mmCIF file of C-alpha atoms in Angstrom:
data_model
loop_
_atom_site.group_PDB
_atom_site.id
_atom_site.type_symbol
_atom_site.label_atom_id
_atom_site.label_comp_id
_atom_site.label_asym_id
_atom_site.label_seq_id
_atom_site.Cartn_x
_atom_site.Cartn_y
_atom_site.Cartn_z
ATOM 1 C CA MET A 1 -3.358 -91.030 61.630
ATOM 2 C CA GLU A 2 -5.122 -92.201 64.793
ATOM 3 C CA ASN A 3 -4.352 -89.109 66.873
ATOM 4 C CA ARG A 4 -3.823 -86.473 64.202
ATOM 5 C CA LYS A 5 -6.187 -83.556 63.944
ATOM 6 C CA ILE A 6 -8.710 -83.878 61.119
ATOM 7 C CA TYR A 7 -11.050 -81.188 59.792
ATOM 8 C CA ASP A 8 -14.571 -82.083 58.703
ATOM 9 C CA PHE A 9 -14.885 -79.063 56.451
ATOM 10 C CA HIS A 10 -18.623 -79.326 55.819
ATOM 11 C CA THR A 11 -21.013 -80.905 58.261
ATOM 12 C CA HIS A 12 -24.402 -80.459 59.894
ATOM 13 C CA VAL A 13 -25.072 -81.147 63.579
ATOM 14 C CA LYS A 14 -28.228 -81.203 65.643
ATOM 15 C CA ASN A 15 -27.097 -81.630 69.227
ATOM 16 C CA LEU A 16 -24.408 -80.923 71.780
ATOM 17 C CA GLU A 17 -23.455 -84.596 72.082
ATOM 18 C CA THR A 18 -22.328 -84.686 68.455
ATOM 19 C CA ILE A 19 -20.187 -81.566 68.788
ATOM 20 C CA GLU A 20 -18.557 -82.955 71.936
ATOM 21 C CA LYS A 21 -17.841 -86.254 70.184
ATOM 22 C CA TYR A 22 -16.083 -84.351 67.409
ATOM 23 C CA TYR A 23 -13.631 -82.804 69.849
ATOM 24 C CA GLU A 24 -13.175 -86.014 71.827
ATOM 25 C CA SER A 25 -12.134 -87.628 68.513
ATOM 26 C CA ASN A 26 -9.775 -84.744 67.625
ATOM 27 C CA VAL A 27 -11.952 -83.853 64.633
ATOM 28 C CA ILE A 28 -12.598 -80.159 64.077
ATOM 29 C CA PRO A 29 -16.050 -79.539 62.550
ATOM 30 C CA VAL A 30 -16.944 -76.723 60.191
ATOM 31 C CA ILE A 31 -20.670 -76.589 60.875
ATOM 32 C CA ASN A 32 -23.151 -75.261 58.353
ATOM 33 C CA CYS A 33 -26.093 -73.172 59.565
ATOM 34 C CA GLN A 34 -28.993 -72.482 57.226
ATOM 35 C CA ASN A 35 -30.561 -69.577 59.113
ATOM 36 C CA ALA A 36 -30.121 -67.217 62.063
ATOM 37 C CA ASP A 37 -31.996 -69.471 64.487
ATOM 38 C CA GLU A 38 -29.704 -72.390 63.739
ATOM 39 C CA PHE A 39 -26.650 -70.149 64.004
ATOM 40 C CA ASN A 40 -27.735 -68.963 67.459
ATOM 41 C CA ARG A 41 -28.544 -72.499 68.581
ATOM 42 C CA ILE A 42 -25.175 -73.901 67.470
ATOM 43 C CA SER A 43 -23.326 -70.919 68.969
ATOM 44 C CA ALA A 44 -25.040 -71.583 72.307
ATOM 45 C CA MET A 45 -23.875 -75.217 72.174
ATOM 46 C CA PHE A 46 -20.276 -74.053 71.872
ATOM 47 C CA GLU A 47 -20.720 -71.835 74.922
ATOM 48 C CA LYS A 48 -21.905 -74.887 76.880
ATOM 49 C CA ILE A 49 -18.851 -76.853 75.752
ATOM 50 C CA LYS A 50 -16.542 -74.075 76.915
ATOM 51 C CA ASP A 51 -18.311 -74.003 80.278
ATOM 52 C CA ASN A 52 -18.549 -77.737 80.878
ATOM 53 C CA ARG A 53 -15.721 -79.516 79.083
ATOM 54 C CA ASP A 54 -11.966 -79.175 78.938
ATOM 55 C CA PHE A 55 -10.991 -79.417 75.286
ATOM 56 C CA ASP A 56 -7.695 -77.891 74.200
ATOM 57 C CA GLU A 57 -9.071 -76.212 71.101
ATOM 58 C CA VAL A 58 -12.759 -75.362 70.995
ATOM 59 C CA ILE A 59 -13.283 -72.738 68.306
ATOM 60 C CA PRO A 60 -16.700 -72.486 66.622
ATOM 61 C CA PHE A 61 -15.952 -72.688 62.922
ATOM 62 C CA LEU A 62 -19.338 -72.006 61.374
ATOM 63 C CA SER A 63 -20.688 -71.185 57.947
ATOM 64 C CA ILE A 64 -24.039 -69.687 57.136
ATOM 65 C CA GLY A 65 -25.842 -69.742 53.826
ATOM 66 C CA ILE A 66 -29.257 -69.761 52.223
ATOM 67 C CA HIS A 67 -29.608 -73.241 50.758
ATOM 68 C CA PRO A 68 -31.276 -73.346 47.309
ATOM 69 C CA GLN A 69 -34.294 -75.137 48.781
ATOM 70 C CA ASP A 70 -34.861 -72.183 51.141
ATOM 71 C CA SER A 71 -34.276 -69.479 48.556
ATOM 72 C CA TRP A 72 -38.014 -68.851 48.032
ATOM 73 C CA LYS A 73 -38.166 -67.438 51.582
ATOM 74 C CA TYR A 74 -35.672 -64.732 50.674
ATOM 75 C CA LYS A 75 -36.634 -63.857 47.110
ATOM 76 C CA ASN A 76 -37.622 -60.311 48.107
ATOM 77 C CA ASP A 77 -35.174 -59.586 50.940
ATOM 78 C CA ILE A 78 -32.410 -61.668 52.496
ATOM 79 C CA GLY A 79 -32.478 -59.449 55.585
ATOM 80 C CA ASN A 80 -29.961 -57.635 57.746
ATOM 81 C CA ILE A 81 -29.593 -60.538 60.172
ATOM 82 C CA TYR A 82 -28.019 -62.692 57.455
ATOM 83 C CA GLU A 83 -25.470 -59.992 56.684
ATOM 84 C CA GLU A 84 -24.657 -59.463 60.369
ATOM 85 C CA ILE A 85 -23.918 -63.169 60.827
ATOM 86 C CA ILE A 86 -21.766 -63.308 57.691
ATOM 87 C CA LYS A 87 -19.516 -60.719 59.315
ATOM 88 C CA GLN A 88 -18.890 -63.146 62.189
ATOM 89 C CA VAL A 89 -18.132 -66.381 60.328
ATOM 90 C CA PRO A 90 -15.247 -67.417 58.042
ATOM 91 C CA LEU A 91 -17.434 -68.973 55.347
ATOM 92 C CA VAL A 92 -20.609 -68.267 53.397
ATOM 93 C CA GLY A 93 -22.540 -71.357 52.426
ATOM 94 C CA GLU A 94 -23.757 -73.666 51.470
ATOM 95 C CA VAL A 95 -25.235 -71.531 48.722
ATOM 96 C CA GLY A 96 -25.837 -72.145 45.048
ATOM 97 C CA MET A 97 -28.462 -73.788 42.878
ATOM 98 C CA ASP A 98 -30.096 -77.204 42.650
ATOM 99 C CA GLY A 99 -31.737 -78.751 39.607
ATOM 100 C CA CYS A 100 -32.346 -82.160 41.149
ATOM 101 C CA TRP A 101 -33.952 -82.051 44.595
ATOM 102 C CA CYS A 102 -35.298 -78.492 44.664
ATOM 103 C CA ASP A 103 -38.527 -77.228 43.114
ATOM 104 C CA VAL A 104 -37.869 -73.499 43.587
ATOM 105 C CA SER A 105 -37.672 -71.688 40.240
ATOM 106 C CA PHE A 106 -34.168 -71.260 38.868
ATOM 107 C CA ASP A 107 -34.652 -67.499 38.568
ATOM 108 C CA VAL A 108 -35.372 -67.209 42.299
ATOM 109 C CA GLN A 109 -32.501 -69.544 43.196
ATOM 110 C CA GLU A 110 -30.082 -67.518 41.099
ATOM 111 C CA LYS A 111 -31.278 -64.186 42.473
ATOM 112 C CA VAL A 112 -30.716 -65.281 46.081
ATOM 113 C CA PHE A 113 -27.432 -66.990 45.197
ATOM 114 C CA ARG A 114 -26.109 -63.781 43.646
ATOM 115 C CA LYS A 115 -27.116 -61.816 46.746
ATOM 116 C CA SER A 116 -25.077 -64.221 48.880
ATOM 117 C CA LEU A 117 -22.092 -63.849 46.554
ATOM 118 C CA GLU A 118 -22.325 -60.078 46.780
ATOM 119 C CA LEU A 119 -22.166 -60.258 50.583
ATOM 120 C CA ALA A 120 -19.286 -62.738 50.441
ATOM 121 C CA GLN A 121 -17.395 -60.353 48.209
ATOM 122 C CA LYS A 122 -18.250 -57.359 50.411
ATOM 123 C CA TYR A 123 -16.718 -59.061 53.454
ATOM 124 C CA ASN A 124 -14.107 -61.178 51.626
ATOM 125 C CA LYS A 125 -15.474 -64.545 52.765
ATOM 126 C CA ALA A 126 -14.861 -67.939 51.197
ATOM 127 C CA VAL A 127 -17.971 -69.570 49.717
ATOM 128 C CA ILE A 128 -19.206 -73.171 49.975
ATOM 129 C CA LEU A 129 -21.101 -74.105 46.807
ATOM 130 C CA HIS A 130 -24.073 -76.422 46.326
ATOM 131 C CA THR A 131 -24.039 -77.312 42.626
ATOM 132 C CA LYS A 132 -26.333 -80.324 42.143
ATOM 133 C CA SER A 133 -27.315 -80.575 38.453
ATOM 134 C CA MET A 134 -26.542 -76.876 37.979
ATOM 135 C CA GLU A 135 -22.789 -77.094 37.532
ATOM 136 C CA LYS A 136 -22.504 -75.137 34.276
ATOM 137 C CA ARG A 137 -24.809 -72.315 35.385
ATOM 138 C CA ILE A 138 -22.994 -71.934 38.689
ATOM 139 C CA TYR A 139 -19.606 -71.891 36.992
ATOM 140 C CA ASP A 140 -20.805 -69.185 34.607
ATOM 141 C CA ILE A 141 -21.903 -67.115 37.618
ATOM 142 C CA ILE A 142 -18.830 -67.499 39.841
ATOM 143 C CA LYS A 143 -16.159 -67.092 37.156
ATOM 144 C CA ASP A 144 -16.343 -63.305 37.482
ATOM 145 C CA TYR A 145 -15.948 -63.281 41.291
ATOM 146 C CA ASP A 146 -12.550 -63.051 42.952
ATOM 147 C CA LEU A 147 -13.282 -65.290 45.935
ATOM 148 C CA ASP A 148 -12.197 -68.624 47.370
ATOM 149 C CA PHE A 149 -14.821 -71.203 46.390
ATOM 150 C CA ILE A 150 -15.297 -74.606 48.003
ATOM 151 C CA VAL A 151 -17.334 -76.995 45.851
ATOM 152 C CA HIS A 152 -19.256 -79.296 48.176
ATOM 153 C CA TRP A 153 -19.779 -82.990 47.233
ATOM 154 C CA TYR A 154 -19.116 -82.559 43.508
ATOM 155 C CA SER A 155 -20.433 -85.647 41.720
ATOM 156 C CA CYS A 156 -20.453 -84.633 38.065
ATOM 157 C CA LYS A 157 -18.207 -85.868 35.286
ATOM 158 C CA ASP A 158 -18.369 -82.527 33.477
ATOM 159 C CA TYR A 159 -16.864 -79.072 34.119
ATOM 160 C CA ILE A 160 -14.180 -80.390 36.466
ATOM 161 C CA LYS A 161 -11.524 -78.690 34.351
ATOM 162 C CA GLU A 162 -13.344 -75.361 34.548
ATOM 163 C CA PHE A 163 -13.737 -75.443 38.343
ATOM 164 C CA ILE A 164 -10.098 -76.500 38.780
ATOM 165 C CA GLU A 165 -8.885 -73.674 36.547
ATOM 166 C CA LYS A 166 -10.981 -71.272 38.619
ATOM 167 C CA GLY A 167 -8.900 -72.375 41.618
ATOM 168 C CA CYS A 168 -11.785 -73.972 43.501
ATOM 169 C CA TYR A 169 -11.377 -76.247 46.497
ATOM 170 C CA PHE A 170 -13.350 -79.513 46.675
ATOM 171 C CA THR A 171 -14.714 -81.231 49.776
ATOM 172 C CA ILE A 172 -14.345 -84.996 49.467
ATOM 173 C CA GLY A 173 -16.513 -87.255 51.591
ATOM 174 C CA PRO A 174 -17.264 -90.975 51.931
ATOM 175 C CA ALA A 175 -18.942 -90.954 48.517
ATOM 176 C CA VAL A 176 -15.383 -91.372 47.198
ATOM 177 C CA LEU A 177 -15.676 -95.025 48.219
ATOM 178 C CA ILE A 178 -18.541 -95.705 45.806
ATOM 179 C CA ASP A 179 -18.880 -92.841 43.300
ATOM 180 C CA ASP A 180 -16.697 -92.929 40.173
ATOM 181 C CA ASN A 181 -17.245 -89.220 39.503
ATOM 182 C CA VAL A 182 -15.880 -88.305 42.934
ATOM 183 C CA ARG A 183 -12.964 -90.692 42.467
ATOM 184 C CA ASP A 184 -12.132 -89.073 39.127
ATOM 185 C CA LEU A 185 -12.243 -85.632 40.741
ATOM 186 C CA VAL A 186 -9.765 -86.750 43.423
ATOM 187 C CA LYS A 187 -7.358 -87.920 40.737
ATOM 188 C CA ARG A 188 -7.594 -84.670 38.757
ATOM 189 C CA ALA A 189 -7.804 -81.898 41.345
ATOM 190 C CA PRO A 190 -4.574 -80.381 42.735
ATOM 191 C CA ILE A 191 -3.725 -81.797 46.145
ATOM 192 C CA ASP A 192 -3.671 -78.283 47.574
ATOM 193 C CA ARG A 193 -7.345 -77.926 46.688
ATOM 194 C CA LEU A 194 -8.750 -80.977 48.478
ATOM 195 C CA LEU A 195 -10.644 -80.959 51.784
ATOM 196 C CA LEU A 196 -12.560 -83.551 53.813
ATOM 197 C CA GLU A 197 -16.255 -83.595 54.638
ATOM 198 C CA THR A 198 -18.969 -85.880 55.959
ATOM 199 C CA ASP A 199 -21.949 -83.564 55.326
ATOM 200 C CA GLY A 200 -23.209 -84.793 58.698
ATOM 201 C CA ILE A 201 -24.560 -88.020 60.120
ATOM 202 C CA GLU A 202 -27.826 -87.873 58.174
ATOM 203 C CA ALA A 203 -25.924 -87.607 54.877
ATOM 204 C CA LEU A 204 -23.848 -90.669 55.772
ATOM 205 C CA GLU A 205 -27.008 -92.599 56.613
ATOM 206 C CA TRP A 206 -28.591 -91.566 53.315
ATOM 207 C CA LEU A 207 -25.483 -92.524 51.351
ATOM 208 C CA PHE A 208 -24.899 -95.964 52.871
ATOM 209 C CA GLU A 209 -28.436 -96.777 54.078
ATOM 210 C CA LYS A 210 -27.438 -97.696 57.611
ATOM 211 C CA ASN A 211 -27.339 -96.062 61.024
ATOM 212 C CA TYR A 212 -24.430 -93.862 62.099
ATOM 213 C CA ARG A 213 -23.424 -92.520 65.504
ATOM 214 C CA PRO A 214 -21.294 -89.474 66.355
ATOM 215 C CA GLU A 215 -18.357 -91.766 67.160
ATOM 216 C CA ASP A 216 -18.459 -93.019 63.557
ATOM 217 C CA ILE A 217 -17.420 -89.602 62.206
ATOM 218 C CA ARG A 218 -13.661 -90.006 62.641
ATOM 219 C CA PRO A 219 -13.470 -93.543 61.165
ATOM 220 C CA SER A 220 -15.493 -92.287 58.187
ATOM 221 C CA LEU A 221 -13.064 -89.435 57.579
ATOM 222 C CA GLN A 222 -10.086 -91.756 58.019
ATOM 223 C CA ALA A 223 -11.539 -94.090 55.391
ATOM 224 C CA VAL A 224 -11.747 -91.138 53.004
ATOM 225 C CA CYS A 225 -8.107 -90.233 53.696
ATOM 226 C CA GLU A 226 -7.049 -93.797 53.026
ATOM 227 C CA GLU A 227 -8.937 -93.879 49.723
ATOM 228 C CA ILE A 228 -7.483 -90.555 48.613
ATOM 229 C CA SER A 229 -3.992 -91.837 49.382
ATOM 230 C CA LEU A 230 -4.594 -94.860 47.150
ATOM 231 C CA LEU A 231 -6.045 -92.786 44.321
ATOM 232 C CA ARG A 232 -3.184 -90.274 44.485
ATOM 233 C CA ASN A 233 -0.425 -92.805 45.183
ATOM 234 C CA MET A 234 0.676 -90.833 48.240
ATOM 235 C CA SER A 235 1.118 -91.853 51.851
ATOM 236 C CA GLU A 236 -1.779 -91.323 54.235
ATOM 237 C CA ASP A 237 0.420 -89.016 56.286
ATOM 238 C CA GLU A 238 1.139 -86.831 53.252
ATOM 239 C CA ILE A 239 -2.548 -86.682 52.410
ATOM 240 C CA LEU A 240 -3.526 -85.744 55.952
ATOM 241 C CA GLN A 241 -0.857 -83.050 56.134
ATOM 242 C CA ASN A 242 -2.110 -81.492 52.916
ATOM 243 C CA LEU A 243 -5.764 -81.676 53.943
ATOM 244 C CA GLN A 244 -4.997 -80.024 57.275
ATOM 245 C CA LYS A 245 -2.936 -77.300 55.624
ATOM 246 C CA ASN A 246 -5.684 -76.598 53.088
ATOM 247 C CA SER A 247 -8.328 -76.392 55.805
ATOM 248 C CA GLU A 248 -6.306 -74.044 57.978
ATOM 249 C CA ARG A 249 -5.478 -71.825 55.011
ATOM 250 C CA LEU A 250 -9.179 -71.270 54.333
ATOM 251 C CA LEU A 251 -10.029 -70.864 58.024
ATOM 252 C CA LYS A 252 -7.122 -68.396 58.367
ATOM 253 C CA ILE A 253 -5.556 -70.263 61.268
#
């Protein structure tokens, strides 16, 4: 596992150093951008990498989405810039609804979420879902869309069956080490629907209440692979092969 390629299918980065450390560690990031400014800033970082560093495979896999907490900004118009960027990226997200950490009204969240889904359907893009405490409502919305859905950091004991039957993918991160709901999901979801994620360094620090560095990303993902292999009673190599195949299927590699 030490030298095998690993995909971090949902992460956030703030600087060039972190992106470079990903590629030095043979980890391919799928970086989420929450607005056009962030998209342009991250895109510029990739141009610097191409100019300054010799990595074998430097492809900017980016997603863009209006996070529920930002939905109030777009309640009247999500804007042409958002649509233009969606045309350029393989994934829309993270988008969805939040009933835990977000104080934007549910009606506004849903309105903006549906607009994002309409654009994803228009351009046939996979969608990364934020579902915190709104799992049932989100399922009821997406069940009528014919799209690939990736459920990010799903930590709910309910509706797993419904999301699995919908054919959703699930990003599994280091929470699998401590969260029984995530562990149960890993046991129940088809192996061809699992992906890896860290959700970025800040998410790791929030989860474990300690400092993380960019070089800690790969060991964190490896620990997740190891835990999945134990929960599924499969070899780590089998798990990694499946996770890579699933990632590349969605990224159309």
